[in-house]
Coordinates of C-alpha atoms and ligand atoms in Angstrom, one line a residue:
X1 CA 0.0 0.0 0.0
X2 CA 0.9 3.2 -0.9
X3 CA 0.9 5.7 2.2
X4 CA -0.5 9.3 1.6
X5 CA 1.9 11.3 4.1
X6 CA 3.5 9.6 6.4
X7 CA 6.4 11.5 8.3
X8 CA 10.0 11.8 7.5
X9 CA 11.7 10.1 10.4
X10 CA 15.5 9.1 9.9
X11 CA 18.5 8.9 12.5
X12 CA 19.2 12.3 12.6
X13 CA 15.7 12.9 13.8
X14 CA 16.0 10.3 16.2
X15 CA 19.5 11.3 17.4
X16 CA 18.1 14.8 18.2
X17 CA 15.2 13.9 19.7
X18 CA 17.6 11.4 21.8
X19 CA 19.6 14.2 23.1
X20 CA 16.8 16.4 24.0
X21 CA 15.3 13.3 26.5
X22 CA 18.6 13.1 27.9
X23 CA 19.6 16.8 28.7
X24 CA 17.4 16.8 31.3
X25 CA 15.0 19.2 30.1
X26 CA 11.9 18.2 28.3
X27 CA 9.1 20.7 28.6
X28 CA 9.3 24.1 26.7
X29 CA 12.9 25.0 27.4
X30 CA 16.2 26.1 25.1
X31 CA 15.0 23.9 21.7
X32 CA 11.6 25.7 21.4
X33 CA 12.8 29.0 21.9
X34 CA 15.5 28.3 20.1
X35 CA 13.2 27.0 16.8
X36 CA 11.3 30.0 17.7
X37 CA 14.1 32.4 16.8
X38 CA 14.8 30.0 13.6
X39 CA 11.2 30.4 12.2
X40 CA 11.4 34.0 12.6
X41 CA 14.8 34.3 10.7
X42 CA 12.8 32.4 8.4
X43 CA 9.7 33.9 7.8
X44 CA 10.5 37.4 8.3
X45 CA 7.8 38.0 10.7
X46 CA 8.7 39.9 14.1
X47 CA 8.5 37.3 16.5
X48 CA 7.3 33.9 17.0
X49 CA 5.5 31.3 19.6
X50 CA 5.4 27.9 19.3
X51 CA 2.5 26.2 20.6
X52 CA 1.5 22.2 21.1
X53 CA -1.3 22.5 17.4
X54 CA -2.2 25.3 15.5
X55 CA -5.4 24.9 16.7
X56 CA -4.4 26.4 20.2
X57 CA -2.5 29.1 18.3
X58 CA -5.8 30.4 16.3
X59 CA -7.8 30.0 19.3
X60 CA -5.4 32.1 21.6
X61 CA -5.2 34.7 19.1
X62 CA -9.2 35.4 18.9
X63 CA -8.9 35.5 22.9
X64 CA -6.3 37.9 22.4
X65 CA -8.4 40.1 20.2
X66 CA -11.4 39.5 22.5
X67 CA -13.5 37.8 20.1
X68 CA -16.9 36.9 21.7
X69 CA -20.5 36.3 21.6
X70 CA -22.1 38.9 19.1
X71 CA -19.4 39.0 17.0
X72 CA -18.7 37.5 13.6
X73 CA -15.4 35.9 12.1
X74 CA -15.4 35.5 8.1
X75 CA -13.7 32.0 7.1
X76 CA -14.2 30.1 3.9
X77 CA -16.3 27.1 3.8
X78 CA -13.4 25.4 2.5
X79 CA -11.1 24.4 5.2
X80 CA -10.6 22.0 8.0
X81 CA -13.1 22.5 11.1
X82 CA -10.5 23.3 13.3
X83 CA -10.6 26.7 11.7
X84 CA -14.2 27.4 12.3
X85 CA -14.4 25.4 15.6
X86 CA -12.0 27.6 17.8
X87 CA -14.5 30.9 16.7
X88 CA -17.9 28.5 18.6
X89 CA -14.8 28.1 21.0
X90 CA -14.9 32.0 21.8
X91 CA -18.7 32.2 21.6
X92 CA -18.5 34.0 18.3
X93 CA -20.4 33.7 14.9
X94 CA -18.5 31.9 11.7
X95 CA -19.6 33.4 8.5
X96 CA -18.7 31.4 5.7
X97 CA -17.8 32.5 1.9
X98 CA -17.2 30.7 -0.8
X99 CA -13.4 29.7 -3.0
X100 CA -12.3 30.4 -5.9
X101 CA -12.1 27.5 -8.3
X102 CA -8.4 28.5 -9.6
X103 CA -6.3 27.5 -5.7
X104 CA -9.6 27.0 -3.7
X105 CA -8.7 29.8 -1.9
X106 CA -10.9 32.6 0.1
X107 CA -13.1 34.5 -2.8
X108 CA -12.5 38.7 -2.1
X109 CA -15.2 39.8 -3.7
X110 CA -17.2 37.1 -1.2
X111 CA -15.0 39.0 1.4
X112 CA -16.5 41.9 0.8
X113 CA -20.0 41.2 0.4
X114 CA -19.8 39.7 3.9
X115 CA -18.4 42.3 5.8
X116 CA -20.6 43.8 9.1
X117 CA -20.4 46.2 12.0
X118 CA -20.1 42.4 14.0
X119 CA -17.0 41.7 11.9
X120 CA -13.8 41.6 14.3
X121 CA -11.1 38.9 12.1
X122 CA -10.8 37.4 8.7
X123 CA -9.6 33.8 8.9
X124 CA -8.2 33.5 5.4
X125 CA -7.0 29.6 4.8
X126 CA -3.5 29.1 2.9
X127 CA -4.9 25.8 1.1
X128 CA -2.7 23.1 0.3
X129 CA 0.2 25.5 1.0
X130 CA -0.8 28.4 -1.8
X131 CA -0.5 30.8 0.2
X132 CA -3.6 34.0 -0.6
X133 CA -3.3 37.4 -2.3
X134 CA -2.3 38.8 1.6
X135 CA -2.3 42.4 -0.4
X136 CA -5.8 42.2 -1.4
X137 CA -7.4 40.8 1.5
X138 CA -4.8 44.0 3.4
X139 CA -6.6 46.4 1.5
X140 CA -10.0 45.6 2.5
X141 CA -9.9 45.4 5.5
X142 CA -8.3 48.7 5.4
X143 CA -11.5 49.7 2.7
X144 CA -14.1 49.2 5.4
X145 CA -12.2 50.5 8.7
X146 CA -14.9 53.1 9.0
X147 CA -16.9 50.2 9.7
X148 CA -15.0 48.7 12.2
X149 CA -17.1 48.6 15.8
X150 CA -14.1 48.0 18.3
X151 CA -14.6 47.5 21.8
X152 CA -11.6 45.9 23.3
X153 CA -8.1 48.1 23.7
X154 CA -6.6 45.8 21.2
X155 CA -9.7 46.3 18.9
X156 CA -9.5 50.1 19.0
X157 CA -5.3 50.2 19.0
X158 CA -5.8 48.2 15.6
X159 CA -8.8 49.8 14.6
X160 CA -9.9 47.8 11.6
X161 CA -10.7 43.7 10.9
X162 CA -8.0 41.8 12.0
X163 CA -6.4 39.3 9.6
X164 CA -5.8 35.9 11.2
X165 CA -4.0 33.6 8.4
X166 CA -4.7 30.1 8.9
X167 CA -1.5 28.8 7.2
X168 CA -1.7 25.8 8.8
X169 CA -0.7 24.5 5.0
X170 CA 1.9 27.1 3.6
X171 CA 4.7 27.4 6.1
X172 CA 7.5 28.1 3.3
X173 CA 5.3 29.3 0.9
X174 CA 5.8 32.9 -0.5
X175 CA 4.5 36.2 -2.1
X176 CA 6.6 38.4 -3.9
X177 CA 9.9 37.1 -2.2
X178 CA 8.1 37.2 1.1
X179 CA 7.4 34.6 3.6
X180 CA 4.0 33.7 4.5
X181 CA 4.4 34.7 8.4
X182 CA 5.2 37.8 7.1
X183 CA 2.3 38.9 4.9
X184 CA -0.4 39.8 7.5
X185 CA -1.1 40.8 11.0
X186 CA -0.9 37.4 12.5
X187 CA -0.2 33.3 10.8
X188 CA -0.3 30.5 12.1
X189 CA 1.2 27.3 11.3
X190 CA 1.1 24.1 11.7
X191 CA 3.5 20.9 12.3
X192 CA 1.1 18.3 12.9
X193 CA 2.5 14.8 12.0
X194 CA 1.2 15.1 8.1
X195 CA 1.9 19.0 7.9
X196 CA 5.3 19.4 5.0
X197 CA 7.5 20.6 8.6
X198 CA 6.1 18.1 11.4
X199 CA 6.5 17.8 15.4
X200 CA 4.6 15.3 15.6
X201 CA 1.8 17.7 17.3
X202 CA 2.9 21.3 17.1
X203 CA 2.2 24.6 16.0
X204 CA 3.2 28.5 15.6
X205 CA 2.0 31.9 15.8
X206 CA 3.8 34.0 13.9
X207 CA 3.3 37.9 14.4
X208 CA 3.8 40.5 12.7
X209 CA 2.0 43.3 13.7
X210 CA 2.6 46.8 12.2
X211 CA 5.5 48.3 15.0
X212 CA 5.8 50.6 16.5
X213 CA 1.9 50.8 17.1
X214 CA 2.4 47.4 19.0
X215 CA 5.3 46.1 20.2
X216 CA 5.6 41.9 18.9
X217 CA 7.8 41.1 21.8
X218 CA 5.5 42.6 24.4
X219 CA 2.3 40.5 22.7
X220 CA 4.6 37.7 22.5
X221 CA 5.4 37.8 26.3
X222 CA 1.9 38.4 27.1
X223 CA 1.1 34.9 25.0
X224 CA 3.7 33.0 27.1
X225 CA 1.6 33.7 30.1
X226 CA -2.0 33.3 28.2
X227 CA -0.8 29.8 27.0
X228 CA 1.2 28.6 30.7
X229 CA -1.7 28.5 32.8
X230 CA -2.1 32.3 32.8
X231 CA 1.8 31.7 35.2
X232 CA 3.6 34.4 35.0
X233 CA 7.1 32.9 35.3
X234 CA 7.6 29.7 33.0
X235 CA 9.0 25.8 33.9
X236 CA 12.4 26.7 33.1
X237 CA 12.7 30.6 34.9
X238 CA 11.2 29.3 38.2
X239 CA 14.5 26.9 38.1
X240 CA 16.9 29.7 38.6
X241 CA 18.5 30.1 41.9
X242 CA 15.6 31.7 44.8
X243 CA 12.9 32.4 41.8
X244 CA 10.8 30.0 42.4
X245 CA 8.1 32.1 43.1
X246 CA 5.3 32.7 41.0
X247 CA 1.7 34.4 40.6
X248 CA -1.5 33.6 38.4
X249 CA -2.1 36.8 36.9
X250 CA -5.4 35.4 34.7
X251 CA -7.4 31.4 34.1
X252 CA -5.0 30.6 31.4
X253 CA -4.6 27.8 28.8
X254 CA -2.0 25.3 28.7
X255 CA -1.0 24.8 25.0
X256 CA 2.9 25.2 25.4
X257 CA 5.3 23.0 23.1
X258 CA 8.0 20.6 24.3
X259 CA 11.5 20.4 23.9
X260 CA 10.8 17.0 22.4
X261 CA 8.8 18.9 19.9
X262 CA 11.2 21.6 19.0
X263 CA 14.1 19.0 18.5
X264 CA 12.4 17.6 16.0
X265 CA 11.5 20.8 14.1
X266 CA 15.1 22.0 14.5
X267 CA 16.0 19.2 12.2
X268 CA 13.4 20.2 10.0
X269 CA 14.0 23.7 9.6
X270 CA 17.4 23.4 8.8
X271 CA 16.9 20.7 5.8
X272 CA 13.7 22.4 4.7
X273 CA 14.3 24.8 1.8
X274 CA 17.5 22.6 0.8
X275 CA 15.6 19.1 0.7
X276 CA 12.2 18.8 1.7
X277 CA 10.6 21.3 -0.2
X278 CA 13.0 20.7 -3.5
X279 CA 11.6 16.7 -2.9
X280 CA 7.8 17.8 -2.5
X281 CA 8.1 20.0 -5.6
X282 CA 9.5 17.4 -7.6
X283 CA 6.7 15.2 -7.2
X284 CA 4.3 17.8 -7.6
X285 CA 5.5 18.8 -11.0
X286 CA 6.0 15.1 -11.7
X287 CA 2.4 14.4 -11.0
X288 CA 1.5 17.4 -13.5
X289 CA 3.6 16.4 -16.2
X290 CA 2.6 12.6 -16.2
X291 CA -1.6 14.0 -16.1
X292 CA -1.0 17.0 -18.5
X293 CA -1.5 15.3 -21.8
X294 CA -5.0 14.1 -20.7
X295 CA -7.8 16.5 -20.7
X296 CA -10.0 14.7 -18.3
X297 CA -7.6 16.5 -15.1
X298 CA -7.6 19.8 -14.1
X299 CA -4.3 20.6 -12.6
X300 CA -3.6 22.4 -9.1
X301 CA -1.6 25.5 -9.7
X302 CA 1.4 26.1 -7.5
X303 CA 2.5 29.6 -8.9
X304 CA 0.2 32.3 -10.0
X305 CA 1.9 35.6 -10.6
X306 CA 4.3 36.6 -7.7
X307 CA 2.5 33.6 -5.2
X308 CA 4.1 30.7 -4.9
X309 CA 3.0 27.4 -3.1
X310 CA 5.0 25.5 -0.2
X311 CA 3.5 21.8 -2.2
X312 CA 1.6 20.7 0.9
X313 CA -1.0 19.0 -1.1
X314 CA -1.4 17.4 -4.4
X315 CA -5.4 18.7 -5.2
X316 CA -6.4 16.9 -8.3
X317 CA -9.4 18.1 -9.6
X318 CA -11.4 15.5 -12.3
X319 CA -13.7 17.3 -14.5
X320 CA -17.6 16.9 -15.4
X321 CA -18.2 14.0 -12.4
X322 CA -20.3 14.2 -9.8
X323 CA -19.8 13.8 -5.8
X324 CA -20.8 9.9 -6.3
X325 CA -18.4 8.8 -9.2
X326 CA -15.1 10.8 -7.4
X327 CA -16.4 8.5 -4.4
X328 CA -16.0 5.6 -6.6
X329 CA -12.9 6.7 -8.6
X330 CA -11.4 7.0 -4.7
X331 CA -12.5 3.9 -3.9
X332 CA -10.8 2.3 -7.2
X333 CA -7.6 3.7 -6.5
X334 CA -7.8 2.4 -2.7
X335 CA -7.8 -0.9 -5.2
X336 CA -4.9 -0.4 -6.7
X337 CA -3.4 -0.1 -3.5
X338 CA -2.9 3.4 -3.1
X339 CA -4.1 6.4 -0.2
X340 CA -5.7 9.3 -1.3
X341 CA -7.8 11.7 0.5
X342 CA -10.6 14.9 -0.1
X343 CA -8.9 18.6 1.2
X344 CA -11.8 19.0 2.3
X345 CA -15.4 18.1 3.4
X346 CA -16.3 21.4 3.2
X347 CA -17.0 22.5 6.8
X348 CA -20.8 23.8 6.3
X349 CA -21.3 20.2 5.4
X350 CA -20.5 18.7 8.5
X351 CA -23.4 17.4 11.1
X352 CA -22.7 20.4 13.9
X353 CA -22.5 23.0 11.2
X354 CA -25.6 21.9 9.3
X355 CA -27.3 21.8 12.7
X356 CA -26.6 25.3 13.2
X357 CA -28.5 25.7 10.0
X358 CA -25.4 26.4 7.1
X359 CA -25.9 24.6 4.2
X360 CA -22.9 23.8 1.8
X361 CA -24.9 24.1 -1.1
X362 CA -24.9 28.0 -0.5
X363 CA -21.5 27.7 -0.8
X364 CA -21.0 26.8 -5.2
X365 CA -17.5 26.7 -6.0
X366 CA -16.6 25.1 -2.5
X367 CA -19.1 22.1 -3.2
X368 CA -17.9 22.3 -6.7
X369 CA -14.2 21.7 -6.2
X370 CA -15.0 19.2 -3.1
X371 CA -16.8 17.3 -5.1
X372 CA -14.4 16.7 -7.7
X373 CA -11.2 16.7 -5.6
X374 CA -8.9 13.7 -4.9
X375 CA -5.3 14.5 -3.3
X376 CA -2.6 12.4 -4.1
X377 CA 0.1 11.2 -1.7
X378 CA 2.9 13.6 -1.3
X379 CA 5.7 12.4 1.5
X380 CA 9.4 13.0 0.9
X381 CA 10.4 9.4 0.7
X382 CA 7.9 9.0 -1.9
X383 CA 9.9 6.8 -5.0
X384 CA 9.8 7.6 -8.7
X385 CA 7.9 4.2 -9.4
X386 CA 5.3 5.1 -6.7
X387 CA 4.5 8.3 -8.6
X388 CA 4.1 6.2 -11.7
X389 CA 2.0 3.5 -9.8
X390 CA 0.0 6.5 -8.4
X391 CA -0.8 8.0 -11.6
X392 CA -1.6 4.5 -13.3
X393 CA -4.3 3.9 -10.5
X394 CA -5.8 7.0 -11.1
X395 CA -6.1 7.4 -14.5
X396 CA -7.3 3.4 -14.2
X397 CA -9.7 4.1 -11.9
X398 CA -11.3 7.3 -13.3
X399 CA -11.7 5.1 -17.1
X400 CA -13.4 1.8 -15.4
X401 CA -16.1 4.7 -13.3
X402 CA -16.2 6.9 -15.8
X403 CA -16.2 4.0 -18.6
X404 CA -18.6 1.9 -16.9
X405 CA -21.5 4.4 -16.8
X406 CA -20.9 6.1 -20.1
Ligands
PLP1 C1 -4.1 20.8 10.1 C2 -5.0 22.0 10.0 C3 -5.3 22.7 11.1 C4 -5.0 22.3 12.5 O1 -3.7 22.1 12.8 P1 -3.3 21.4 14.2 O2 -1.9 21.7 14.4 O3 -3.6 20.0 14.1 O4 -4.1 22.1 15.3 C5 -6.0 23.9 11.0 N1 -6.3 24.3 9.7 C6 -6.1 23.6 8.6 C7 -6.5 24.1 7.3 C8 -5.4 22.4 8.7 O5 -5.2 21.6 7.6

């Protein structure tokens, strides 16, 4: 069998992670600040916190910004439900819009039309690592400040929508020569086991907030406290000689990474650019050259104009099928021994959401690509025959659905 994306794990990831269970320090501690101060050299952005998912990241930061009941949070429908479950999380109100059928990505005008006085953060979604037109969506929020109802400090010091990336997909990915991290207010990433950088379980906010109006480092020490049990000293500060002592200075979370983590990430980082992305790349374009000659695929893009994707996914779209005959194609290909999955059931079409009264169906171009979308399995130790085996069992299994009820 095939695998879709299981994790790169070698010696030297071992080894690392080795040393950090033996040097006597496991929780948050030297490695994760240290891979703190690497993604930021990375990325660009100001300054960085790593967290245990992304998840906690995205939640922390609509606490931050005092999202709350009343207040609305504009997401596409497209996305994984972690995105839209952390805004029920904060009592808030998750609009929805729709994609764009060229990178499934947040629509602008759909932006626009769906902006209110209850509008406090735009959650747009990186998918499968193309990162979004982070100019655009800056300029409208900065279009309908007048708008803007704020009511927290934070709220008024920004004065306008906040934009929330969740680039949970497009760490490495870039705009115009710039990193996604830095190409909004705040991102957050992810490096859960099948993310393109994994921890295992892990995750990062990375801010960049417009200085000197805030200051990153002060909202970054304020975070460490928010996400340690609202402590105001961490694990590793309370173990210097007579500071033991600490205070609760507000009901935190506890969403901190380890150093078990962060060794893991280190190693990572440091091969990313040179071998992991060249690798997922590779495969990508191999995928697109071995389905371009057949006119029954529509292709992801990973480049349009000056954006360019981080190749977390592989979102092959097959045209003029419906919802029932991908189903089939998918379960074909599961034949042929190989893993695929959907990116994504869109969100509005799951059980809580459509008790709460969304619909996908309001949603055209997100049903449309969903329902025509298998991704392929893109891992770095992923061999030049299984791409051809890959491509084989799909193009096998789209002629014997296809075939069989033509
Ligand atoms: C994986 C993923 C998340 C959640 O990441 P965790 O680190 O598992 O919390 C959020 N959004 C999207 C789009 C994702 O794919």
């Amino acid at each position: 069998m095939i695998p879709f994306s299981p994790p790169r794990i070698d010696d030297v990831i071992c080894n690392e992670v080795v040393a950090a269970l033996k040097s006597g320090w496991i929780t948050t501690g030297p490695r994760t600040k240290s891979f703190e101060k690497k993604i930021t050299e990375y990325c660009g952005n100001k300054n960085t916190l790593c967290l245990n998912s992304a998840t906690a990241g995205l939640e922390i930061m609509l606490r931050w910004f005092g999202v709350g009941e009343g207040d609305e949070v504009i997401l596409p429908a497209y996305t994984y439900s972690a995105t839209a479950n952390v805004i029920i999380h904060c009592g808030a109100t998750p609009v929805f819009v729709d994609v764009n059928a060229l990178d499934f990505n947040i629509d602008f005008n759909e932006i626009e039309k769906a902006i209110t006085e209850k509008t406090k953060v735009i959650m747009p979604v990186d998918f499968g690592g193309m990162p979004c037109n982070y100019e655009a969506i800056n300029k409208i929020v900065a279009a309908h400040k007048s708008k803007f109802k704020a009511r927290t400090d934070i709220q008024k010091k920004l004065g306008r929508v906040l934009v929330l990336s969740d680039s949970a997909h497009s760490f490495g990915a870039s705009v115009k020569g710039k990193k996604t991290g830095s190409l909004c207010d705040v991102s957050v990433f992810s490096f859960h086991a099948v993310k393109n950088l994994s921890t295992a379980e892990g995750g990062a906010v990375a801010l960049n907030f417009e200085e000197p109006l805030f200051n990153n480092q002060l909202i970054y020490n304020d975070l460490c406290v928010k996400t340690l049990h609202g402590q105001n000293k961490d694990a590793l500060a309370k173990t210097q000689k007579g500071n033991w002592k600490y205070d609760i200075v507000e009901a935190g979370y506890k969403c901190n990474m380890t150093d078990i983590s962060a060794a893991i990430g280190l190693v990572e980082l440091a091969r990313y650019d040179s071998d992991t992305l060249l690798k997922r790349k590779h495969i990508c374009d191999t995928y697109n050259s071995l389905l371009k000659a057949d006119d029954r695929f529509e292709l992801p893009v990973f480049k349009e104009g000056e954006r360019i994707s981080c190749y977390h996914l592989y979102p092959l779209r097959i045209k003029n099928i419906s919802e029932q005959q991908r189903d089939a194609i998918i379960q074909e290909i599961f034949n042929s021994n190989v893993s695929v999955n959907v990116h994504f059931i869109p969100v509005p079409a799951m059980s809580f959401y459509k008790n709460m009264g969304y619909d996908v169906m309001n949603y055209k171009t997100t049903y449309d690509n969903f329902s025509r979308e298998i991704s392929l399995p893109v891992f770095y130790d992923l061999t030049s025959e299984q791409i051809n085996t890959v491509i084989s069992a799909v193009k096998e299994a789209v002629n014997t659905v296809c075939l069989k009820e033509a």
